[in-house]
PDB file of C-alpha atoms in Angstrom:
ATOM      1  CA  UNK S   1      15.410  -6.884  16.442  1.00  0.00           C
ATOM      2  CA  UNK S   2      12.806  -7.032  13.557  1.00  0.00           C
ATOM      3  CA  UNK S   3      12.435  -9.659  11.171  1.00  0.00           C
ATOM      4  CA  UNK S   4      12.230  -8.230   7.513  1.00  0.00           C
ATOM      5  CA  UNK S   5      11.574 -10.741   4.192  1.00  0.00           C
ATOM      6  CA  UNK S   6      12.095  -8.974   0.983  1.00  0.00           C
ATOM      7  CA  UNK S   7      10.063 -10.128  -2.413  1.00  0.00           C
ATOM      8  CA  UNK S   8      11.658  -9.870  -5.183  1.00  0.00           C
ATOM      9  CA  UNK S   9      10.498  -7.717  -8.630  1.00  0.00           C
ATOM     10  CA  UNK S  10       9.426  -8.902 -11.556  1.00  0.00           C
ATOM     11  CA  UNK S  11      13.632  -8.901 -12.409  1.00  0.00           C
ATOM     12  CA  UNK S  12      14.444 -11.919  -9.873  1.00  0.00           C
ATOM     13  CA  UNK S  13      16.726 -11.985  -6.935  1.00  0.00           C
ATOM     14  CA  UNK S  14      19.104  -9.327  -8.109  1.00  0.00           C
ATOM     15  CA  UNK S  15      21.361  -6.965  -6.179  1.00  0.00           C
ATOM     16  CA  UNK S  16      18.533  -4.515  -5.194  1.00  0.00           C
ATOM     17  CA  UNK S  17      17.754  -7.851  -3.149  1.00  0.00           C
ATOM     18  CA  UNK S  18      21.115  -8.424  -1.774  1.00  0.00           C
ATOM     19  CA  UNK S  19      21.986  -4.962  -0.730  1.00  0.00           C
ATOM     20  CA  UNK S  20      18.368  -4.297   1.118  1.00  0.00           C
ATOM     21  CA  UNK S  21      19.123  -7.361   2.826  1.00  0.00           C
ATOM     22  CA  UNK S  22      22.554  -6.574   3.869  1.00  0.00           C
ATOM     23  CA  UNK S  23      21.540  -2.949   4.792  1.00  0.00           C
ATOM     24  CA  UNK S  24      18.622  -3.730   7.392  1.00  0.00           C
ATOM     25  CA  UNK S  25      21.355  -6.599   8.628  1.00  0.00           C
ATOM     26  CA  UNK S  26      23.570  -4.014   9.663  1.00  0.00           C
ATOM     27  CA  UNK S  27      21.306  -1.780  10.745  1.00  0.00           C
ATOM     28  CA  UNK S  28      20.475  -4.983  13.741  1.00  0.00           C
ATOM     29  CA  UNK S  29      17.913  -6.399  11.871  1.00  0.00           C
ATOM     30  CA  UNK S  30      17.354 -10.082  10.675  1.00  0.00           C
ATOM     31  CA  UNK S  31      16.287  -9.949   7.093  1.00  0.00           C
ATOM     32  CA  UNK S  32      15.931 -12.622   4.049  1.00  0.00           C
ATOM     33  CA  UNK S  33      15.199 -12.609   0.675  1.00  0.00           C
ATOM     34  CA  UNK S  34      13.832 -15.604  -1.154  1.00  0.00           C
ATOM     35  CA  UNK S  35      14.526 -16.211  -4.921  1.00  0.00           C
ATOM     36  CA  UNK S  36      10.518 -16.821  -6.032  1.00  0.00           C
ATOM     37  CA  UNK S  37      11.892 -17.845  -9.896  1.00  0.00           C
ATOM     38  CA  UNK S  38      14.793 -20.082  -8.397  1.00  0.00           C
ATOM     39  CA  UNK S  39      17.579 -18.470 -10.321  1.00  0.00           C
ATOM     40  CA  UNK S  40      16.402 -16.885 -13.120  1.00  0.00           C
ATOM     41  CA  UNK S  41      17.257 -13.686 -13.692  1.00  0.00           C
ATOM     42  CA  UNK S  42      16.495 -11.062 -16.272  1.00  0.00           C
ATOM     43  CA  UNK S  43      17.860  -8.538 -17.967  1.00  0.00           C
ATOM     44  CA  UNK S  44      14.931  -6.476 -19.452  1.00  0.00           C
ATOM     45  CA  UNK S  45      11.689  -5.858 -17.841  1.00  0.00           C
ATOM     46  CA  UNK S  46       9.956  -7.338 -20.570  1.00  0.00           C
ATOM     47  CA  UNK S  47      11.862 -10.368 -19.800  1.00  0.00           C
ATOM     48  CA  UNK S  48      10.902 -10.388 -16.423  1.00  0.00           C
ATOM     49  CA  UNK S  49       7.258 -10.309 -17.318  1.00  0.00           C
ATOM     50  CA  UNK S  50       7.922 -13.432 -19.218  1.00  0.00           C
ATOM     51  CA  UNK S  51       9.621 -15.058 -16.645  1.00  0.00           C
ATOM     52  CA  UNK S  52       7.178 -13.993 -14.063  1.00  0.00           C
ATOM     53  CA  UNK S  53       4.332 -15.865 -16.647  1.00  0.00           C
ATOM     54  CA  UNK S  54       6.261 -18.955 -17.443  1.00  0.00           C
ATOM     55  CA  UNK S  55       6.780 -19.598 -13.805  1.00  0.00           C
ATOM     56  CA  UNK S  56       2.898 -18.714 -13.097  1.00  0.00           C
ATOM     57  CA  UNK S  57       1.802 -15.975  -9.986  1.00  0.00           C
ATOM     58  CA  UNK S  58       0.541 -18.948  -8.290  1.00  0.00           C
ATOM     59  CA  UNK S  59       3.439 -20.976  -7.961  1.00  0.00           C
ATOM     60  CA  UNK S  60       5.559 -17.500  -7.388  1.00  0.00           C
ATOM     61  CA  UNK S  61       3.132 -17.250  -4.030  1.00  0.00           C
ATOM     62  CA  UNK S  62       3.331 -20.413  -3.308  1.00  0.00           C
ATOM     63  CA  UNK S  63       7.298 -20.137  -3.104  1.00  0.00           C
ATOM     64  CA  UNK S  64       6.728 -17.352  -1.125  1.00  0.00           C
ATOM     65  CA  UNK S  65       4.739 -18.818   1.530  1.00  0.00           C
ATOM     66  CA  UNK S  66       7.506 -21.527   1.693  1.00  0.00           C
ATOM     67  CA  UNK S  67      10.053 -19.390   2.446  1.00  0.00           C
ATOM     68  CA  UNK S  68       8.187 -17.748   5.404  1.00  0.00           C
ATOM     69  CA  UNK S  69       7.882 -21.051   7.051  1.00  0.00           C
ATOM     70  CA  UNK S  70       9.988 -21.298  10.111  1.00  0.00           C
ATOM     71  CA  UNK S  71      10.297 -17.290  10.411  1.00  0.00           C
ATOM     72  CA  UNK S  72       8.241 -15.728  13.492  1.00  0.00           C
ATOM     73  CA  UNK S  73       4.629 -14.790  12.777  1.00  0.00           C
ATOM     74  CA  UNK S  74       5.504 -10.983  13.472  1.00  0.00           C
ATOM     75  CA  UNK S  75       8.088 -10.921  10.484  1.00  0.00           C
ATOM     76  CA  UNK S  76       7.916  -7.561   8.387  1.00  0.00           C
ATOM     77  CA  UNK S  77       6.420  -8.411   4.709  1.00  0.00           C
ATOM     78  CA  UNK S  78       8.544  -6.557   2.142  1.00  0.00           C
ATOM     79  CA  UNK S  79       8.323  -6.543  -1.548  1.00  0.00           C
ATOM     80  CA  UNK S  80       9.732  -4.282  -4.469  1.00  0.00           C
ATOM     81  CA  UNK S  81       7.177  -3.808  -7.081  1.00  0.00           C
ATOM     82  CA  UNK S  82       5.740  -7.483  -7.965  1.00  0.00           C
ATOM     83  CA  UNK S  83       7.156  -8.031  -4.717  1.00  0.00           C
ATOM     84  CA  UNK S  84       4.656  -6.155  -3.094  1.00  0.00           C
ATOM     85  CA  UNK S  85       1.747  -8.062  -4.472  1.00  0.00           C
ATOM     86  CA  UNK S  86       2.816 -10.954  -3.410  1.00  0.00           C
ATOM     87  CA  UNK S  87       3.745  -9.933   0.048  1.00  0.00           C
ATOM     88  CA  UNK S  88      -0.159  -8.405  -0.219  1.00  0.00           C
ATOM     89  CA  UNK S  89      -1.061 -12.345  -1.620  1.00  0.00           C
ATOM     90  CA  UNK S  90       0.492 -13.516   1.883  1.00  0.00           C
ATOM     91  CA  UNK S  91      -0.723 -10.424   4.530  1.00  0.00           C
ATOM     92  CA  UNK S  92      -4.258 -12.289   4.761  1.00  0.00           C
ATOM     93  CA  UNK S  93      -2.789 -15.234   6.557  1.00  0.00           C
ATOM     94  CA  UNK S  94       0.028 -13.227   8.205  1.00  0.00           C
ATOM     95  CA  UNK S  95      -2.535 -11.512  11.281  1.00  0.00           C
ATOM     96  CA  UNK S  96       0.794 -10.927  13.844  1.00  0.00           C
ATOM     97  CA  UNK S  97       2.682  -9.607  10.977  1.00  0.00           C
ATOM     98  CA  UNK S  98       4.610  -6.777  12.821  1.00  0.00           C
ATOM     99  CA  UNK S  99       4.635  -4.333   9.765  1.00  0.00           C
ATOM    100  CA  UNK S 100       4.291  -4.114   5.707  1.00  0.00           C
ATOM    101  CA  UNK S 101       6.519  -2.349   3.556  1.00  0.00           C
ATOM    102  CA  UNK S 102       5.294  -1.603  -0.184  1.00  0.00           C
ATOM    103  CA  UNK S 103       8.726  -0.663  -2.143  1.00  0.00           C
ATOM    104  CA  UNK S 104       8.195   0.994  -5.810  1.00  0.00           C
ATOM    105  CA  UNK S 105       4.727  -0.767  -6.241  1.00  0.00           C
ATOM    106  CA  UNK S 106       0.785  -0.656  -5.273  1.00  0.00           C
ATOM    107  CA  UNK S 107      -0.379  -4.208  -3.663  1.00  0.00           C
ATOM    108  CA  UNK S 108      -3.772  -4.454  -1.853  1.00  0.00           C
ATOM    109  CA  UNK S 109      -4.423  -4.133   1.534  1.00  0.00           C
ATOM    110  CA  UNK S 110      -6.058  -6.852   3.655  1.00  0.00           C
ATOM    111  CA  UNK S 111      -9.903  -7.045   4.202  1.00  0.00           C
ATOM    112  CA  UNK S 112      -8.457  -8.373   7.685  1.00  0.00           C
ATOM    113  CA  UNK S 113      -5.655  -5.991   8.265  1.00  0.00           C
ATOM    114  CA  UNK S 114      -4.983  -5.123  11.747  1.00  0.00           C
ATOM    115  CA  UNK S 115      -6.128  -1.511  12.953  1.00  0.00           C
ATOM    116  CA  UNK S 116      -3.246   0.647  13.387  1.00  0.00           C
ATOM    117  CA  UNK S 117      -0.553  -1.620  11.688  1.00  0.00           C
ATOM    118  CA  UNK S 118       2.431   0.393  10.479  1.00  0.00           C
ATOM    119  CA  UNK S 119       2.239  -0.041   6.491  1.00  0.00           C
ATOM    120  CA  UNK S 120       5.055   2.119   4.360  1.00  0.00           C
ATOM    121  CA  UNK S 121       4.471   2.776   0.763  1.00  0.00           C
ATOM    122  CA  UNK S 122       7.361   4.033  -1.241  1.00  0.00           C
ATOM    123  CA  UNK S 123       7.066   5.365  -4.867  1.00  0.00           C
ATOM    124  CA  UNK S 124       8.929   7.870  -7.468  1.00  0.00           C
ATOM    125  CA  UNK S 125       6.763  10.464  -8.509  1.00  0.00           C
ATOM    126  CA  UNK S 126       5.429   9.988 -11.202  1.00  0.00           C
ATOM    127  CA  UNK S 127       6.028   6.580 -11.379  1.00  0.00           C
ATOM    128  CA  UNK S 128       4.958   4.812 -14.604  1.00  0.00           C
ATOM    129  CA  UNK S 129       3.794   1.773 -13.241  1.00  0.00           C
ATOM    130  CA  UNK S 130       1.098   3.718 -10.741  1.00  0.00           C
ATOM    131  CA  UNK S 131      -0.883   6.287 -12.305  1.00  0.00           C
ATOM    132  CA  UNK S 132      -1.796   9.378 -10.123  1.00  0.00           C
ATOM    133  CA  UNK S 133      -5.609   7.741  -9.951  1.00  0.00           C
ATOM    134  CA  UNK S 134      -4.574   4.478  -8.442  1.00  0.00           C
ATOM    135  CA  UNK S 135      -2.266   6.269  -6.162  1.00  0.00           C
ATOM    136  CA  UNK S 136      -5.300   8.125  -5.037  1.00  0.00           C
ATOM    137  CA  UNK S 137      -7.379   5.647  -4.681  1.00  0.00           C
ATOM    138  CA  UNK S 138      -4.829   3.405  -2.610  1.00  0.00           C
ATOM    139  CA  UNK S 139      -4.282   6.790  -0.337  1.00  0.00           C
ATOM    140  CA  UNK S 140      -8.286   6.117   0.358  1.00  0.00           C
ATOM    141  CA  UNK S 141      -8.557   2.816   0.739  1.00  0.00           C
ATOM    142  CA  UNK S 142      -5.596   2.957   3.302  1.00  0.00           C
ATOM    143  CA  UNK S 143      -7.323   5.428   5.471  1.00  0.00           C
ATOM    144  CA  UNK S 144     -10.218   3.155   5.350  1.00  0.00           C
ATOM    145  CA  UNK S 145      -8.823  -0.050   6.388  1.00  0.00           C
ATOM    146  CA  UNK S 146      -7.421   1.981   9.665  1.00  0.00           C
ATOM    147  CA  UNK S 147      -3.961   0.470   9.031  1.00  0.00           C
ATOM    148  CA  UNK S 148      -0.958   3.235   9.716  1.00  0.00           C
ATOM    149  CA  UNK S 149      -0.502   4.066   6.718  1.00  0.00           C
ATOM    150  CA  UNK S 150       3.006   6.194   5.450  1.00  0.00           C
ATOM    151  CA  UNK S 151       3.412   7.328   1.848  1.00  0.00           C
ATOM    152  CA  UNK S 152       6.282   8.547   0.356  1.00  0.00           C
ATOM    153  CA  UNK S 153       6.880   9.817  -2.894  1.00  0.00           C
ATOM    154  CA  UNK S 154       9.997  11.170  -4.481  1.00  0.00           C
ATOM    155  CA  UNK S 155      10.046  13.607  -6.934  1.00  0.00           C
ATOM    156  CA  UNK S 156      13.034  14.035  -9.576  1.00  0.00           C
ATOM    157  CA  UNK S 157      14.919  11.717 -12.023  1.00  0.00           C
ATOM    158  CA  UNK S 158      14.535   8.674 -10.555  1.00  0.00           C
ATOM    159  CA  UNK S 159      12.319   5.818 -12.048  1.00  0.00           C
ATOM    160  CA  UNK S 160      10.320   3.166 -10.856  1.00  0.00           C
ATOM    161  CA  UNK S 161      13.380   0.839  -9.186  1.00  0.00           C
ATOM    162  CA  UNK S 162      14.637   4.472  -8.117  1.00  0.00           C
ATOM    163  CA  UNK S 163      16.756   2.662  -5.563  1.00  0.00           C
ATOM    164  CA  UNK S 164      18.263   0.183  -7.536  1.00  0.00           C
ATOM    165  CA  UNK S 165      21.994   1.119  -8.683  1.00  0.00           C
ATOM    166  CA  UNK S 166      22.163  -1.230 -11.720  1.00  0.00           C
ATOM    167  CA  UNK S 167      18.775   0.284 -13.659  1.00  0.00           C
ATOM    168  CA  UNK S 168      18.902   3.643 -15.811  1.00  0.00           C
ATOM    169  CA  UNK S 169      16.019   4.814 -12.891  1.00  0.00           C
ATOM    170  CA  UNK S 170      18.447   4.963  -9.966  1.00  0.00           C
ATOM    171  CA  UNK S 171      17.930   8.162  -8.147  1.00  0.00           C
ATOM    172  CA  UNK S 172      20.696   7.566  -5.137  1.00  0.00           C
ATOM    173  CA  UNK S 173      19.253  10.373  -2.924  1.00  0.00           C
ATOM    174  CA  UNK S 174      16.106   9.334  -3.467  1.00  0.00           C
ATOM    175  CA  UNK S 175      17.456   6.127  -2.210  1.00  0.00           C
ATOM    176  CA  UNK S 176      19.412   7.274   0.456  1.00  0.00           C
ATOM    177  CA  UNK S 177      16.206   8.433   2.351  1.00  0.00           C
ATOM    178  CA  UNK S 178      14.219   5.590   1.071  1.00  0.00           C
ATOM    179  CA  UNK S 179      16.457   3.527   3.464  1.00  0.00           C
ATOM    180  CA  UNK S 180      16.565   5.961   6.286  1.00  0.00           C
ATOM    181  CA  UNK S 181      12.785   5.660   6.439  1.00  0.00           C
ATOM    182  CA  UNK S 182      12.761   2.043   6.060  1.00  0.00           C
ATOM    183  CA  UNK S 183      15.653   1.748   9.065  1.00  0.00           C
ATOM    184  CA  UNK S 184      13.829   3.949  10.914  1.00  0.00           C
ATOM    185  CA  UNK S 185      10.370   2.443  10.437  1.00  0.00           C
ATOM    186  CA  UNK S 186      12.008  -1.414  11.349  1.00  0.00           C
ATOM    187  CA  UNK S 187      13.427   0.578  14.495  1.00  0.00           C
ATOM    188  CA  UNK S 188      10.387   1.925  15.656  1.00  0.00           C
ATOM    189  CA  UNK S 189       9.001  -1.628  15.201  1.00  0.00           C
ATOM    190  CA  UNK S 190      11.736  -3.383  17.038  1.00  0.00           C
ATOM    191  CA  UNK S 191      10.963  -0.474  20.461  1.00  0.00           C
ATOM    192  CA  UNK S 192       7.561  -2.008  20.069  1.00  0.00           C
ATOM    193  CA  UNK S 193       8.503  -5.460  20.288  1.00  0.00           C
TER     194      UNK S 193
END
């Protein structure tokens, strides 16, 4: 069974959150999701950038690192959109991490990252948060690192939190197989185990 912590986006611990937990639960998974802005919610983007500001990207990763203590050293590092950066902020010090999983956002990769880790990037296409170019040059500087790198993309209607039922960019087949591949990818990390 993998071990799977989910960052929040720049919304808060919402039901995105809640239902990606309970999915990779009942797919025989252990999986967690920490609330980085300790209960605040919001209910615009815009608002979540403020929140995200008055609660300060330090203390956010800070939080984070908190709520990995006391989970193994292999557990999965998740995140949806600002989620992923700060599960990037954390890979450095994370060596045994058994995977990384970039959800609906770009985040660095690790000047220390393990050759051959399994990484999975999911993004709409286009997205309006990653232009084409930074895609691009993340595609690159995957390949480089020699990390196993999957990318996704998934053309249509869906927006940036395509898999998020309660947003205008929901695209539910879109995030139908967004799942499957995440399942799929804890799986194969699991058999590895």
């Amino acid at each position: 069974m993998a071990t799977v912590i989910f960052f929040h986006s720049v919304y808060g611990l919402r039901s995105l959150e809640h239902e990606a937990v309970e999915r990779v639960q009942a797919a025989g998974h252990k999986a967690f999701a920490p609330d980085l802005y300790e209960g605040l919610i919001a209910r615009s983007i815009e608002e979540g950038f403020e929140f995200k500001d008055e609660v300060g990207w330090p203390t956010i990763c800070e939080r984070a690192e908190w709520a990995l203590a006391g989970l193994p050293a292999s557990t999965v590092l998740a995140g949806f959109s600002m989620g992923a950066a700060v599960a990037a902020s954390l890979w450095p010090k994370r060596e045994k991490t058994a995977g990384i999983l970039f959800l609906h956002g770009l985040a660095s990769i690790a000047d220390n990252a393990r050759k051959g880790l399994p990484l999975q990037l999911h993004l709409a296409d286009p997205d309006p948060f990653e232009p084409e170019e930074d895609v691009t040059a993340w595609r690159r500087a995957a390949s480089r690192s020699g990390v196993a790198a999957e990318i996704f993309r998934y053309p249509g209607g869906g927006g940036h939190l395509y898999t998020d039922a309660s947003l205008p960019d929901y695209d539910a087949k879109a995030a139908d197989l967004t799942w499957k591949r995440v399942i799929d990818f804890l799986d194969a990390i699991d058999a590895k185990a």
